[in-house]
Coordinates of C-alpha atoms and ligand atoms in Angstrom, one line a residue:
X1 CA 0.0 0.0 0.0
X2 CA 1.3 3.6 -0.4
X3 CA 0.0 6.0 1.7
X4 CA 1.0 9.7 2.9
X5 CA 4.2 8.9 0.4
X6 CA 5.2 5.5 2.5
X7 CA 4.9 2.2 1.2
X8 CA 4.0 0.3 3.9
X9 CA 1.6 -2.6 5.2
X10 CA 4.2 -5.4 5.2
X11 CA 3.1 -6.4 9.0
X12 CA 0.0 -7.0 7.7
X13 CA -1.6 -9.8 6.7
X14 CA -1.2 -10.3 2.6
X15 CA -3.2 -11.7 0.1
X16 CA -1.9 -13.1 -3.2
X17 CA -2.4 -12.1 -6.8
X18 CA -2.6 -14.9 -9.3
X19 CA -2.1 -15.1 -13.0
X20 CA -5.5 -16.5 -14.5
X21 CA -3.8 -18.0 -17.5
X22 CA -1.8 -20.8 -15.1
X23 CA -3.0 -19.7 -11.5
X24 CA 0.8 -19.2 -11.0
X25 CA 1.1 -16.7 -8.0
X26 CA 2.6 -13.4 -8.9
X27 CA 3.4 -11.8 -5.3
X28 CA 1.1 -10.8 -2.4
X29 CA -0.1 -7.4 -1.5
X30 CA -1.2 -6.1 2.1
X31 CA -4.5 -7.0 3.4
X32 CA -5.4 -3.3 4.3
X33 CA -8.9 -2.5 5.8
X34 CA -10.5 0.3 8.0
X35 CA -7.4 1.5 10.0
X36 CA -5.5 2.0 6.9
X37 CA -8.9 3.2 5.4
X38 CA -8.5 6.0 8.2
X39 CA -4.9 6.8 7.4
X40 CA -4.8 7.3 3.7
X41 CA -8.0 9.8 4.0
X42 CA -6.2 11.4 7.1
X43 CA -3.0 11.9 4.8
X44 CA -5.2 13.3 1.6
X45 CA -6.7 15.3 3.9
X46 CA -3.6 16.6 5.3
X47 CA -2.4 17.1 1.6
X48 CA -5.5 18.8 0.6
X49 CA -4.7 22.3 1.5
X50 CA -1.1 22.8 -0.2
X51 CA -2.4 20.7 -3.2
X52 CA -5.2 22.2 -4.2
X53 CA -3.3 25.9 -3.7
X54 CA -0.5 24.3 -6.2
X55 CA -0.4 26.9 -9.1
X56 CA -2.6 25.0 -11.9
X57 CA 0.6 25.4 -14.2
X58 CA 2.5 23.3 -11.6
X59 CA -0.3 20.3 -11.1
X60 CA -0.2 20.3 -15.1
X61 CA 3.5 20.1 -14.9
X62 CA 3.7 17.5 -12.1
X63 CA 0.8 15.6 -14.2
X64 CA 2.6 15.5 -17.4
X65 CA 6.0 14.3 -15.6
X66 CA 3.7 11.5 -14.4
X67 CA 2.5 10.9 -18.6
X68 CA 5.4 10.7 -19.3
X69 CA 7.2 8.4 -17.2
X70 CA 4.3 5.6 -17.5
X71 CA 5.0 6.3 -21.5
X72 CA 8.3 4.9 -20.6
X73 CA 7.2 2.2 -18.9
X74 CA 4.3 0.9 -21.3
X75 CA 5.6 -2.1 -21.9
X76 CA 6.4 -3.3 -18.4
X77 CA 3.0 -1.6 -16.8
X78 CA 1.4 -3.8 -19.6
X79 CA 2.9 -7.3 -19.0
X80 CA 2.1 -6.9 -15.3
X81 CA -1.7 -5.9 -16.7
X82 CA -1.7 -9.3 -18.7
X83 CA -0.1 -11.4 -15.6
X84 CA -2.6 -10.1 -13.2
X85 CA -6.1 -9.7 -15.4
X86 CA -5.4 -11.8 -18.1
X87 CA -5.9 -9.5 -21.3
X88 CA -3.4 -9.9 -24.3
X89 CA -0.2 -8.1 -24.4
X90 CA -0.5 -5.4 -27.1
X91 CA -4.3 -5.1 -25.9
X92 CA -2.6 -4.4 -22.3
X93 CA 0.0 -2.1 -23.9
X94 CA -3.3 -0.3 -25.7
X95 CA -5.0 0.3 -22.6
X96 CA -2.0 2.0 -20.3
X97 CA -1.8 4.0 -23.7
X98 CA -5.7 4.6 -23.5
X99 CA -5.2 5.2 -19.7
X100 CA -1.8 7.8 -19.8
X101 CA -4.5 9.7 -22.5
X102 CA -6.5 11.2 -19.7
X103 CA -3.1 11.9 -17.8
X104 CA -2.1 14.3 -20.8
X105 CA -5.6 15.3 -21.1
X106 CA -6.2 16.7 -17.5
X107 CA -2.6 18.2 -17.3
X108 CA -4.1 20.8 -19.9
X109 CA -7.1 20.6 -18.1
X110 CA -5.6 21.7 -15.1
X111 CA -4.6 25.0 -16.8
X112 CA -8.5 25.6 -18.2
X113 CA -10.8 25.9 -15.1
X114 CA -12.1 29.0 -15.8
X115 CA -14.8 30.9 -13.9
X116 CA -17.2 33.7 -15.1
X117 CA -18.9 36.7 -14.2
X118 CA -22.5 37.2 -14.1
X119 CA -24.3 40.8 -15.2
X120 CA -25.8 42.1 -11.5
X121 CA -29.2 43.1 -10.9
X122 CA -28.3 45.4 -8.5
X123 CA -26.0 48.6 -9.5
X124 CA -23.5 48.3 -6.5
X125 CA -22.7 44.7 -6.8
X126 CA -20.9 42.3 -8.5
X127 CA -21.3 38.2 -9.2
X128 CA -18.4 36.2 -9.8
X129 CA -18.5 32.1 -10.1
X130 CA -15.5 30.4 -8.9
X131 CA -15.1 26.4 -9.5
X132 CA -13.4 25.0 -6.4
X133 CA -12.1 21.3 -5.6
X134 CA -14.3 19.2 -3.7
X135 CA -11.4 17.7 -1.6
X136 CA -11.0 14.3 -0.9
X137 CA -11.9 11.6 -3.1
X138 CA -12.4 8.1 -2.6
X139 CA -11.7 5.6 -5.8
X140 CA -13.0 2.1 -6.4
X141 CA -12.1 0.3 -9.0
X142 CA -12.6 -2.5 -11.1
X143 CA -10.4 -5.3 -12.7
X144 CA -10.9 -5.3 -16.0
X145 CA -9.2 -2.1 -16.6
X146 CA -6.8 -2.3 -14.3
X147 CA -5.1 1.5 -15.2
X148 CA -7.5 3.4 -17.6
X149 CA -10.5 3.1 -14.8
X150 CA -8.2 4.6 -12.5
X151 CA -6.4 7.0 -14.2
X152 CA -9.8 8.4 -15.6
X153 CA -10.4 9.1 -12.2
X154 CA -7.4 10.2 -10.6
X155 CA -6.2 12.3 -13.8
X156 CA -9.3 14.9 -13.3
X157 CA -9.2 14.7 -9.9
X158 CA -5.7 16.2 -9.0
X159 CA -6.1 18.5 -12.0
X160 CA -8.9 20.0 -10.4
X161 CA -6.6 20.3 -7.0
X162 CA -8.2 17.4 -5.0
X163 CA -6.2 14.7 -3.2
X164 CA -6.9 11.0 -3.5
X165 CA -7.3 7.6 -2.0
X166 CA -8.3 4.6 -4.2
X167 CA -8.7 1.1 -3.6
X168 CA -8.0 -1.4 -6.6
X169 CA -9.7 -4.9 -7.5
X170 CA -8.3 -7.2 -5.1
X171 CA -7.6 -9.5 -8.6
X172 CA -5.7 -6.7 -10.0
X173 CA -3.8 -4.4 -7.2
X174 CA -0.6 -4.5 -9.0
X175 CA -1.0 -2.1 -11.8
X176 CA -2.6 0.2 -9.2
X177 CA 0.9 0.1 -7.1
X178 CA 3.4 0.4 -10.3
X179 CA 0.8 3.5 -11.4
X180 CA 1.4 5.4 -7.6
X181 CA 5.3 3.9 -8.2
X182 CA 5.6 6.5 -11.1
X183 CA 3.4 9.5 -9.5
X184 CA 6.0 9.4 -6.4
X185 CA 8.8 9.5 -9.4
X186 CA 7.5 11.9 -11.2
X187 CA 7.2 14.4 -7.6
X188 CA 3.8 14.2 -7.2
X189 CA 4.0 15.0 -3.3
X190 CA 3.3 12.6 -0.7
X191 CA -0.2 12.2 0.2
X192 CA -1.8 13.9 -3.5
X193 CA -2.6 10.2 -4.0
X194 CA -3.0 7.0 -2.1
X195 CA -3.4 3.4 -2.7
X196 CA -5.1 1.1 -0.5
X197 CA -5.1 -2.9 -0.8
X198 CA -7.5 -4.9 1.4
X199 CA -11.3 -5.2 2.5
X200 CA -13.5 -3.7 0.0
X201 CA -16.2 -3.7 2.5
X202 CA -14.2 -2.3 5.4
X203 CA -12.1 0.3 3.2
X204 CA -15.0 1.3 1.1
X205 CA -17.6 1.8 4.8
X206 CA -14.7 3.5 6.3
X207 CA -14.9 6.0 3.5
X208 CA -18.3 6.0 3.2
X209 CA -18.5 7.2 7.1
X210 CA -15.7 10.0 7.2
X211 CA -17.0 12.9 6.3
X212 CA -13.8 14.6 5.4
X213 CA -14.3 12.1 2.1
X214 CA -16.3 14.9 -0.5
X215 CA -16.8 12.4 -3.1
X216 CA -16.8 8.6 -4.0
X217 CA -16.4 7.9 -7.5
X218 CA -16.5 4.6 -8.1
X219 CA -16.3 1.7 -11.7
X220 CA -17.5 -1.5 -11.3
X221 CA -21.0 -3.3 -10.9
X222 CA -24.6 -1.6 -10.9
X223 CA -25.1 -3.5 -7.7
X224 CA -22.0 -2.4 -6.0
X225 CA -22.5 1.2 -7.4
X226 CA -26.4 1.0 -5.7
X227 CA -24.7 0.4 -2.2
X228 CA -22.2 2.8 -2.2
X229 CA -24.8 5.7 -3.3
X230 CA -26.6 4.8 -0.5
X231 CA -23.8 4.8 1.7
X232 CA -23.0 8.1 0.0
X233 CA -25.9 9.7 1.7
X234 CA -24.8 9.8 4.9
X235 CA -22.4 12.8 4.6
X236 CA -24.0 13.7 1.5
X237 CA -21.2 13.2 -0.9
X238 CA -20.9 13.9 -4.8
X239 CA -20.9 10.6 -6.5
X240 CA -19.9 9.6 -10.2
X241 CA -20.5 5.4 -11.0
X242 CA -19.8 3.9 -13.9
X243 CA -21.6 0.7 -14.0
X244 CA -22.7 -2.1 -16.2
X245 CA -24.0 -2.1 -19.3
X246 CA -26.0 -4.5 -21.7
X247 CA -25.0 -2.9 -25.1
X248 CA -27.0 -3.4 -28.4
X249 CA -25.5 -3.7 -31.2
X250 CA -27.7 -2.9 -34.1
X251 CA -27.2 -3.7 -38.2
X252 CA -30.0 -1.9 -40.6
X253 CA -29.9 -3.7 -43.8
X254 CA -28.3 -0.7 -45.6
X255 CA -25.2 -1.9 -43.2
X256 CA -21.7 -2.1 -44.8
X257 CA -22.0 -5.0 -43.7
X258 CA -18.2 -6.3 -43.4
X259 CA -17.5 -3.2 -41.8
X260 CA -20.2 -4.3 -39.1
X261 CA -18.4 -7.5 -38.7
X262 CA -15.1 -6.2 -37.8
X263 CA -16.1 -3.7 -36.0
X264 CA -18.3 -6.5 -34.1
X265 CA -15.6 -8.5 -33.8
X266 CA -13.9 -5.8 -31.6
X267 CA -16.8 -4.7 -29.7
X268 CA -18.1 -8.1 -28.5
X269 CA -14.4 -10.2 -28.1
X270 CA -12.1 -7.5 -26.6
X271 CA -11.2 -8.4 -23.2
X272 CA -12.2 -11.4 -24.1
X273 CA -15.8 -9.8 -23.2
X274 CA -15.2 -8.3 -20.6
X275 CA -15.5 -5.0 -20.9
X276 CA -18.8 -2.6 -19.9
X277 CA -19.7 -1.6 -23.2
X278 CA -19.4 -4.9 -24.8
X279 CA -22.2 -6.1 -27.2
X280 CA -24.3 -8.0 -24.8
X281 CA -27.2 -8.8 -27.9
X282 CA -26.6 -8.4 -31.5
X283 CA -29.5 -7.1 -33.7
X284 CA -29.4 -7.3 -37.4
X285 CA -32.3 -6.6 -40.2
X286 CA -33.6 -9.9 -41.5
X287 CA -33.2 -9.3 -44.8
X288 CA -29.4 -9.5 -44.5
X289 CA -29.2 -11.8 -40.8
X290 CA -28.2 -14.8 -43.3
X291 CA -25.1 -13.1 -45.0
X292 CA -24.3 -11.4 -41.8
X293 CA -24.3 -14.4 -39.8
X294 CA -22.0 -16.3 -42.2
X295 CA -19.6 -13.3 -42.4
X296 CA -19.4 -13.0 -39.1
X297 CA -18.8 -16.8 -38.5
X298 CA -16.0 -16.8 -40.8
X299 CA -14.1 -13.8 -38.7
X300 CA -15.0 -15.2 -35.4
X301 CA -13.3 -18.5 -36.4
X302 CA -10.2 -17.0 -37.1
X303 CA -9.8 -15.8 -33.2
X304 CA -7.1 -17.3 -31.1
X305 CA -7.7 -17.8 -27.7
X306 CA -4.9 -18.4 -24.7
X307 CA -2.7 -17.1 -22.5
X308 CA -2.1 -13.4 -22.8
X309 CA 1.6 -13.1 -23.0
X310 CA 1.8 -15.7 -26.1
X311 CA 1.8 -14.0 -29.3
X312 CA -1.2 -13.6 -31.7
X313 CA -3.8 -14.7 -29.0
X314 CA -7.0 -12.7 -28.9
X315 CA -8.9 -13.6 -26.1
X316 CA -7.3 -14.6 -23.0
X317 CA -8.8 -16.5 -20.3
X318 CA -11.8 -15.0 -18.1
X319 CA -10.6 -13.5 -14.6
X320 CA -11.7 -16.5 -12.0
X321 CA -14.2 -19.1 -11.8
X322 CA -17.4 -17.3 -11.1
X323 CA -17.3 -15.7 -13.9
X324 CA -16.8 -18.7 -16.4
X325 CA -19.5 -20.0 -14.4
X326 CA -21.9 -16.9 -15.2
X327 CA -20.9 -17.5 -19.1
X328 CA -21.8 -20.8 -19.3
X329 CA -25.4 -20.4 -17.4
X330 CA -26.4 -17.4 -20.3
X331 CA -24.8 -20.6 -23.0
X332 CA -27.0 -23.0 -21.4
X333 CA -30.0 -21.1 -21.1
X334 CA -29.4 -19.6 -24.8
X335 CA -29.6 -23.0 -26.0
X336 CA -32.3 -24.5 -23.8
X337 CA -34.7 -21.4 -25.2
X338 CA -33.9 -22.4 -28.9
X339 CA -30.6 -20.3 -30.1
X340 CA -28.2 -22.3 -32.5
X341 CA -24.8 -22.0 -31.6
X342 CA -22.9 -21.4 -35.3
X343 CA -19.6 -20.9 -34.0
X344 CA -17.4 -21.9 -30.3
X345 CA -19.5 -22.7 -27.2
X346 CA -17.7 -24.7 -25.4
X347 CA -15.1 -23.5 -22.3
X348 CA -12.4 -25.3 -22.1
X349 CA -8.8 -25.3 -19.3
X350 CA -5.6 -25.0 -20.4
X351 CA -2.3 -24.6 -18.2
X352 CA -5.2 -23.9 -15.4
X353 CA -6.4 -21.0 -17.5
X354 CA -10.2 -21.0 -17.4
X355 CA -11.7 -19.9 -21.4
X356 CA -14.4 -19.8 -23.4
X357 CA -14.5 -20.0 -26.9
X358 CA -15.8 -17.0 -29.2
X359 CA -19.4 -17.6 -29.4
X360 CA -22.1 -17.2 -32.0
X361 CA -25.4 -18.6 -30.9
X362 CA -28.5 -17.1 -33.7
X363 CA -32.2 -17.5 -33.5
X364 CA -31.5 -15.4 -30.5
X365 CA -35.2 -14.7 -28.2
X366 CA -35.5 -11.6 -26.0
X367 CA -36.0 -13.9 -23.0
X368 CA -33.1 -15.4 -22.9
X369 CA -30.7 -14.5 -20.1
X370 CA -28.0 -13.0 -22.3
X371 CA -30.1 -10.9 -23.8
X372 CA -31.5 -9.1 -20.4
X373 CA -28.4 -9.8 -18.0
X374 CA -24.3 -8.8 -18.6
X375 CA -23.1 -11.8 -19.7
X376 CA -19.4 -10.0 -19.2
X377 CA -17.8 -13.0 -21.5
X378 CA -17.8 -13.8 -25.5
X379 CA -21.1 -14.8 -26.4
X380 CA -22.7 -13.1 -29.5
X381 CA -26.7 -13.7 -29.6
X382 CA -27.8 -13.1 -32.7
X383 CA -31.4 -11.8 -33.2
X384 CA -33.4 -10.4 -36.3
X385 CA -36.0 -7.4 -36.4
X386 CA -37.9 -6.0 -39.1
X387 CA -38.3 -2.5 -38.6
X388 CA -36.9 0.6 -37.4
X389 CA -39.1 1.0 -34.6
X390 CA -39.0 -3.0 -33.5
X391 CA -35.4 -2.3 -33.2
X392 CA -35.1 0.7 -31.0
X393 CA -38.0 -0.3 -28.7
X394 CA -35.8 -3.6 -28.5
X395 CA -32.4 -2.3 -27.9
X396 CA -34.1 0.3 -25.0
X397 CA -35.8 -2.6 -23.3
X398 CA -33.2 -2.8 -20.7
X399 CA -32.4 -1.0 -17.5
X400 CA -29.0 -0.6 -18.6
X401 CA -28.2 2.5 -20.7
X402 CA -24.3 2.6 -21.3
X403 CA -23.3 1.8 -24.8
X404 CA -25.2 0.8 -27.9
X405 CA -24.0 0.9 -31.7
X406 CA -26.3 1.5 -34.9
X407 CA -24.4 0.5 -38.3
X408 CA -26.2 1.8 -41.6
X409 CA -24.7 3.7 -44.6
X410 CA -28.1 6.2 -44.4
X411 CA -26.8 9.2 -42.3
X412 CA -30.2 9.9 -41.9
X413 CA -31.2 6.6 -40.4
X414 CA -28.4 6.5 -38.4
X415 CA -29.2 10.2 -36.5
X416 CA -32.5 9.4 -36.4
X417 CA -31.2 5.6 -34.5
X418 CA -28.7 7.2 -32.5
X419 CA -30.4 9.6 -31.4
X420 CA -33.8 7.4 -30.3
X421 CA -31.3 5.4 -28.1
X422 CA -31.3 5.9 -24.5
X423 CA -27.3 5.3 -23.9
X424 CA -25.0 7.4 -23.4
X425 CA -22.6 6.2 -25.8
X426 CA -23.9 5.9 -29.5
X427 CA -21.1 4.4 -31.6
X428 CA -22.5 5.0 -35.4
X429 CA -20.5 2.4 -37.4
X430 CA -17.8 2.5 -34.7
X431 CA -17.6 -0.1 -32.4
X432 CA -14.9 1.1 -30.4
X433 CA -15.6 4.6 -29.2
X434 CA -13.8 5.0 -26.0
X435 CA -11.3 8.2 -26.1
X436 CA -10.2 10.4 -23.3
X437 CA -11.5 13.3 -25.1
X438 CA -15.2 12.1 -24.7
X439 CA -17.6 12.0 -22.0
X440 CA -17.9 8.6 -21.1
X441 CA -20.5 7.5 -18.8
X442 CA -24.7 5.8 -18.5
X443 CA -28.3 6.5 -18.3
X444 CA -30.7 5.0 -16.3
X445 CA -28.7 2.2 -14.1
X446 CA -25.5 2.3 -16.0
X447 CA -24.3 5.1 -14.0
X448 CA -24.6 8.9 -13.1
X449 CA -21.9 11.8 -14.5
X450 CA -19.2 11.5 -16.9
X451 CA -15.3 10.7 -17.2
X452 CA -13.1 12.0 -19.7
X453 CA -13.4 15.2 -22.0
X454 CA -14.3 18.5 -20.3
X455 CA -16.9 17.0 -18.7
X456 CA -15.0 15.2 -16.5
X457 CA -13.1 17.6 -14.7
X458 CA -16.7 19.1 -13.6
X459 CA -16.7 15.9 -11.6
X460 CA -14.5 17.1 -8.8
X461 CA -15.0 20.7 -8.7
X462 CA -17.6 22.4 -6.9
X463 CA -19.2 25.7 -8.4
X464 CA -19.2 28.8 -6.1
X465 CA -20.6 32.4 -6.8
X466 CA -18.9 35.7 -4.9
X467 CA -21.8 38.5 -4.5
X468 CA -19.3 41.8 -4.0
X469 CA -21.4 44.6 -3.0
X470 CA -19.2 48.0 -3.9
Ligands
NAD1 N1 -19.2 1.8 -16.7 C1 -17.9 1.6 -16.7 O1 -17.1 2.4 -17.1 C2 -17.4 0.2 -16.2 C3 -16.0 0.0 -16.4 C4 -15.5 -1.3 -16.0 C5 -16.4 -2.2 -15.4 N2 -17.7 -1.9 -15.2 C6 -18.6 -2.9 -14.6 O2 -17.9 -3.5 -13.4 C7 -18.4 -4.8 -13.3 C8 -17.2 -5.8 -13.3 O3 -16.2 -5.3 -12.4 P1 -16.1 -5.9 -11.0 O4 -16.4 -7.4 -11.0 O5 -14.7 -5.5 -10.4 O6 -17.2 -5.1 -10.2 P2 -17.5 -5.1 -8.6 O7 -18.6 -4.2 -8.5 O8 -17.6 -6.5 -8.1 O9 -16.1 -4.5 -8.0 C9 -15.7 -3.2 -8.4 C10 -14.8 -2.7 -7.2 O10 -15.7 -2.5 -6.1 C11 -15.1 -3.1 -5.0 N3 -16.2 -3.5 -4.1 C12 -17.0 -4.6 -4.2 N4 -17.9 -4.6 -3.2 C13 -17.7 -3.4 -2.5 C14 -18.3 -2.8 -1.3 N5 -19.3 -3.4 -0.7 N6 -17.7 -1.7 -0.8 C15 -16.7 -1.1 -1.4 N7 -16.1 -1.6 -2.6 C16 -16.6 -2.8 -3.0 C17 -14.3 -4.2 -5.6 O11 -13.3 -4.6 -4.6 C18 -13.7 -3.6 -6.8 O12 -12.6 -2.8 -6.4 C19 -19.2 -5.1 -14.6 O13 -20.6 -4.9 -14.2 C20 -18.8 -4.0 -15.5 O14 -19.9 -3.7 -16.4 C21 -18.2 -0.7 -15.6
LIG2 O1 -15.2 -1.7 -19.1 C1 -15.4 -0.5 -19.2 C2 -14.4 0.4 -19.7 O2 -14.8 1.7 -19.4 C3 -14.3 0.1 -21.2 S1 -13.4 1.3 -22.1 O3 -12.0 0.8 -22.1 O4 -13.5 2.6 -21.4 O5 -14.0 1.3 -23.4

């Protein structure tokens, strides 16, 4: 753990990080919980006042140092990525590159908080709006995105002058650590940010409770996200949560259709499926489901799946048990309610690795499981609709309201789609729209706020207006 500038928690009891590709242990990392809960917000807290009264120009600078030293280290912070979550190499290497975006993008944020003046009603005053930080912030963080999901957190947060304290996936605390390595290298002072390993329960109540913590901001499930905004309440602190998602992904038959496919291919399999805005249910007009289908079979079948460190693999192995489990129920189900599985279906162990094959099932029915619950795995259902308006009733038929893609060469159609969906990410014959320059967040229970573009700097700031009287 590294907190107030220390690392530290050796005496504690440790738990151990495993590779899921072989199960091979990679180290062990402190089993922190609400004492060391207490001293991380007690250090940001400390920090708070000198940090957030840093000239902007030197957070920027202190921000970019920190860009560019995990540049430098891509290539190791992505093999430890792959050890610890599982993902392939160059798609590791993608993601710290994906995640040092929003460093560089918030150390020129930094420099851009601007305020405003207001016209007075009143001749002998004056109305000035200042944007302040909120102070400390508690991160929580998932494991599937082991440095972008917290970089797109603490990247905004210290550019708007607040101090941190986050708390990693216990499957993937490693990336976290190497991250804090290089902000303590690049001078970013001792107690700006904190890293805490441990109880997610104890850690995240004990942060919950203190009211010197101004806002949680947390990535992961919409069940976990429910608890914490309740928990939130108690001191009344600004929340951001990124949840799940169940995205559609939609094909009119005016589709290029092969660009559908690829695109497809990279929406549903990266991660191996595990990402949050992942097709989860795969819509395409009937009039071209056939050709689809087939095309899409033939690119699925030419995926490789294994360990992540070996080259040309595309899908490593899922992250533990439970979750091959929760893939093979929405299989099962799929198949006991009619779908035809066209290509993979089968999970299989190799070197202890847990995988499961690219999937295709088609004749795909709106009660199956996968296409209602996040399947968080490589299962493509394939459905087919017949009109415009079947379609986007369909695809907003879900609680979820994350991500959903609409491919058709009609830019009319398209608006008209995009804008009928209730996501908050539309990719329009993209399939992979995630950027640090965009705001990146859900409706309904896939989340509340936004990280990444200007937007997500208003996440830690809070808005204040002088009256002057003269
Ligand atoms: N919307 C997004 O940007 C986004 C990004 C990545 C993942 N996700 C979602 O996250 C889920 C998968 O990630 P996961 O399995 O790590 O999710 P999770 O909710 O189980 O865990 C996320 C984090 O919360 C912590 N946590 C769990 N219970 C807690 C509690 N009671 N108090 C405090 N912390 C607690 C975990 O230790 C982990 O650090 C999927 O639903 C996926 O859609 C969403
Ligand atoms: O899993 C959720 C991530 O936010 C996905 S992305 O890398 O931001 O697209």
């Amino acid at each position: 753990m590294y907190i107030d500038g220390q690392w530290q928690g050796s005496e504690l009891s440790q738990f151990e990080i495993t590779n899921p590709a072989t199960k091979q242990v990679l180290g062990s990392v402190p089993e922190g919980g609400k004492k060391q809960a207490e001293q991380a917000v007690e250090a940001a807290h400390k920090t708070f006042e000198s940090w957030s009264k840093l000239p902007a120009q030197d957070r920027s600078r202190l921000l970019a140092d920190w860009h560019r030293l995990i540049d430098e280290n891509k290539e190791e912070i992505g093999k430890i990525m792959t050890l610890e979550q599982g993902k392939p190499l160059q798609e590791a290497i993608g993601e710290v590159n994906y995640a040092n975006g929003f460093i560089s993008w918030y150390a020129e944020e930094a420099k851009r908080i601007y305020g405003e003046t207001i016209p007075a009603s009143h001749t002998n005053k004056r109305i000035f709006v200042q944007k302040q930080p909120v102070g400390v912030v508690a991160a929580i963080t998932p494991w599937n995105f082991p440095a972008a999901m917290i970089t797109r957190k603490v990247g905004p947060a210290l550019a708007a002058g607040c101090t941190v304290v986050v708390k990693p996936a216990e499957e993937t605390p490693l990336t976290a650590l190497k991250l804090a390595e290089l902000a303590e290298e690049a001078g970013i002072p001792a107690g700006v940010i904190n890293v805490i390993t441990g109880n997610p329960q104890a850690i995240g109540e004990a942060w919950l409770q203190d009211e010197r913590v101004r806002k949680i901001t947390f990535t992961g499930s919409t069940e976990v996200g429910k608890q914490l905004m309740e928990g939130a309440a108690q001191t009344v602190k600004k929340v951001s949560l990124e949840l799940g998602g169940h995205a559609p992904f939609i094909v009119m038959e005016d589709a290029d259709i092969d660009h559908a496919v690829a695109q497809l291919i990279g929406s549903k399999f990266r991660n191996a499926g595990q990402t949050c805005i992942c097709t989860n249910r795969v819509y395409v007009q009937a009039s071209i489901v056939e050709t689809f289908s087939e095309k899409f079979e033939a690119a699925v079948l030419q995926l490789k799946t294994g360990d992540g460190l070996e080259k040309n693999v595309d899908l490593g192995p899922l992250i533990n048990k439970q979750a091959l489990e929760k893939v093979q129920d929405h299989m099962d189900d799929a198949v006991a309610k009619g779908g035809n599985i066209l290509a993979g279906g089968n999970s299989f162990e190799k070197n202890q690795g847990l995988y499961f094959e690219p999937t295709i099932v088609t004749e795909a029915s709106d009660d199956m499981l996968c296409m209602n619950e996040e399947t968080f795995g490589p299962i493509a259902p394939i459905a087919s609709f017949q009109t415009e308006e079947e379609v986007i009733g369909r695809a907003n038929n879900s609680p979820f309201g994350l991500a959903a893609y609409v491919f058709s060469e009609n830019i009319g159609k398209a608006v008209r789609v995009s804008e009928a969906l209730e996501y908050g990410i539309v990719g329009v014959n993209d399939g992979l729209p995630s950027v640090p320059q965009a705001p990146f967040g859900g409706m309904k229970e896939s989340g509340l706020g936004r990280e990444g573009g200007h937007h997500g700097i208003e996440e830690y700031l809070e808005v204040k207006y002088i009256s002057l009287g003269i």
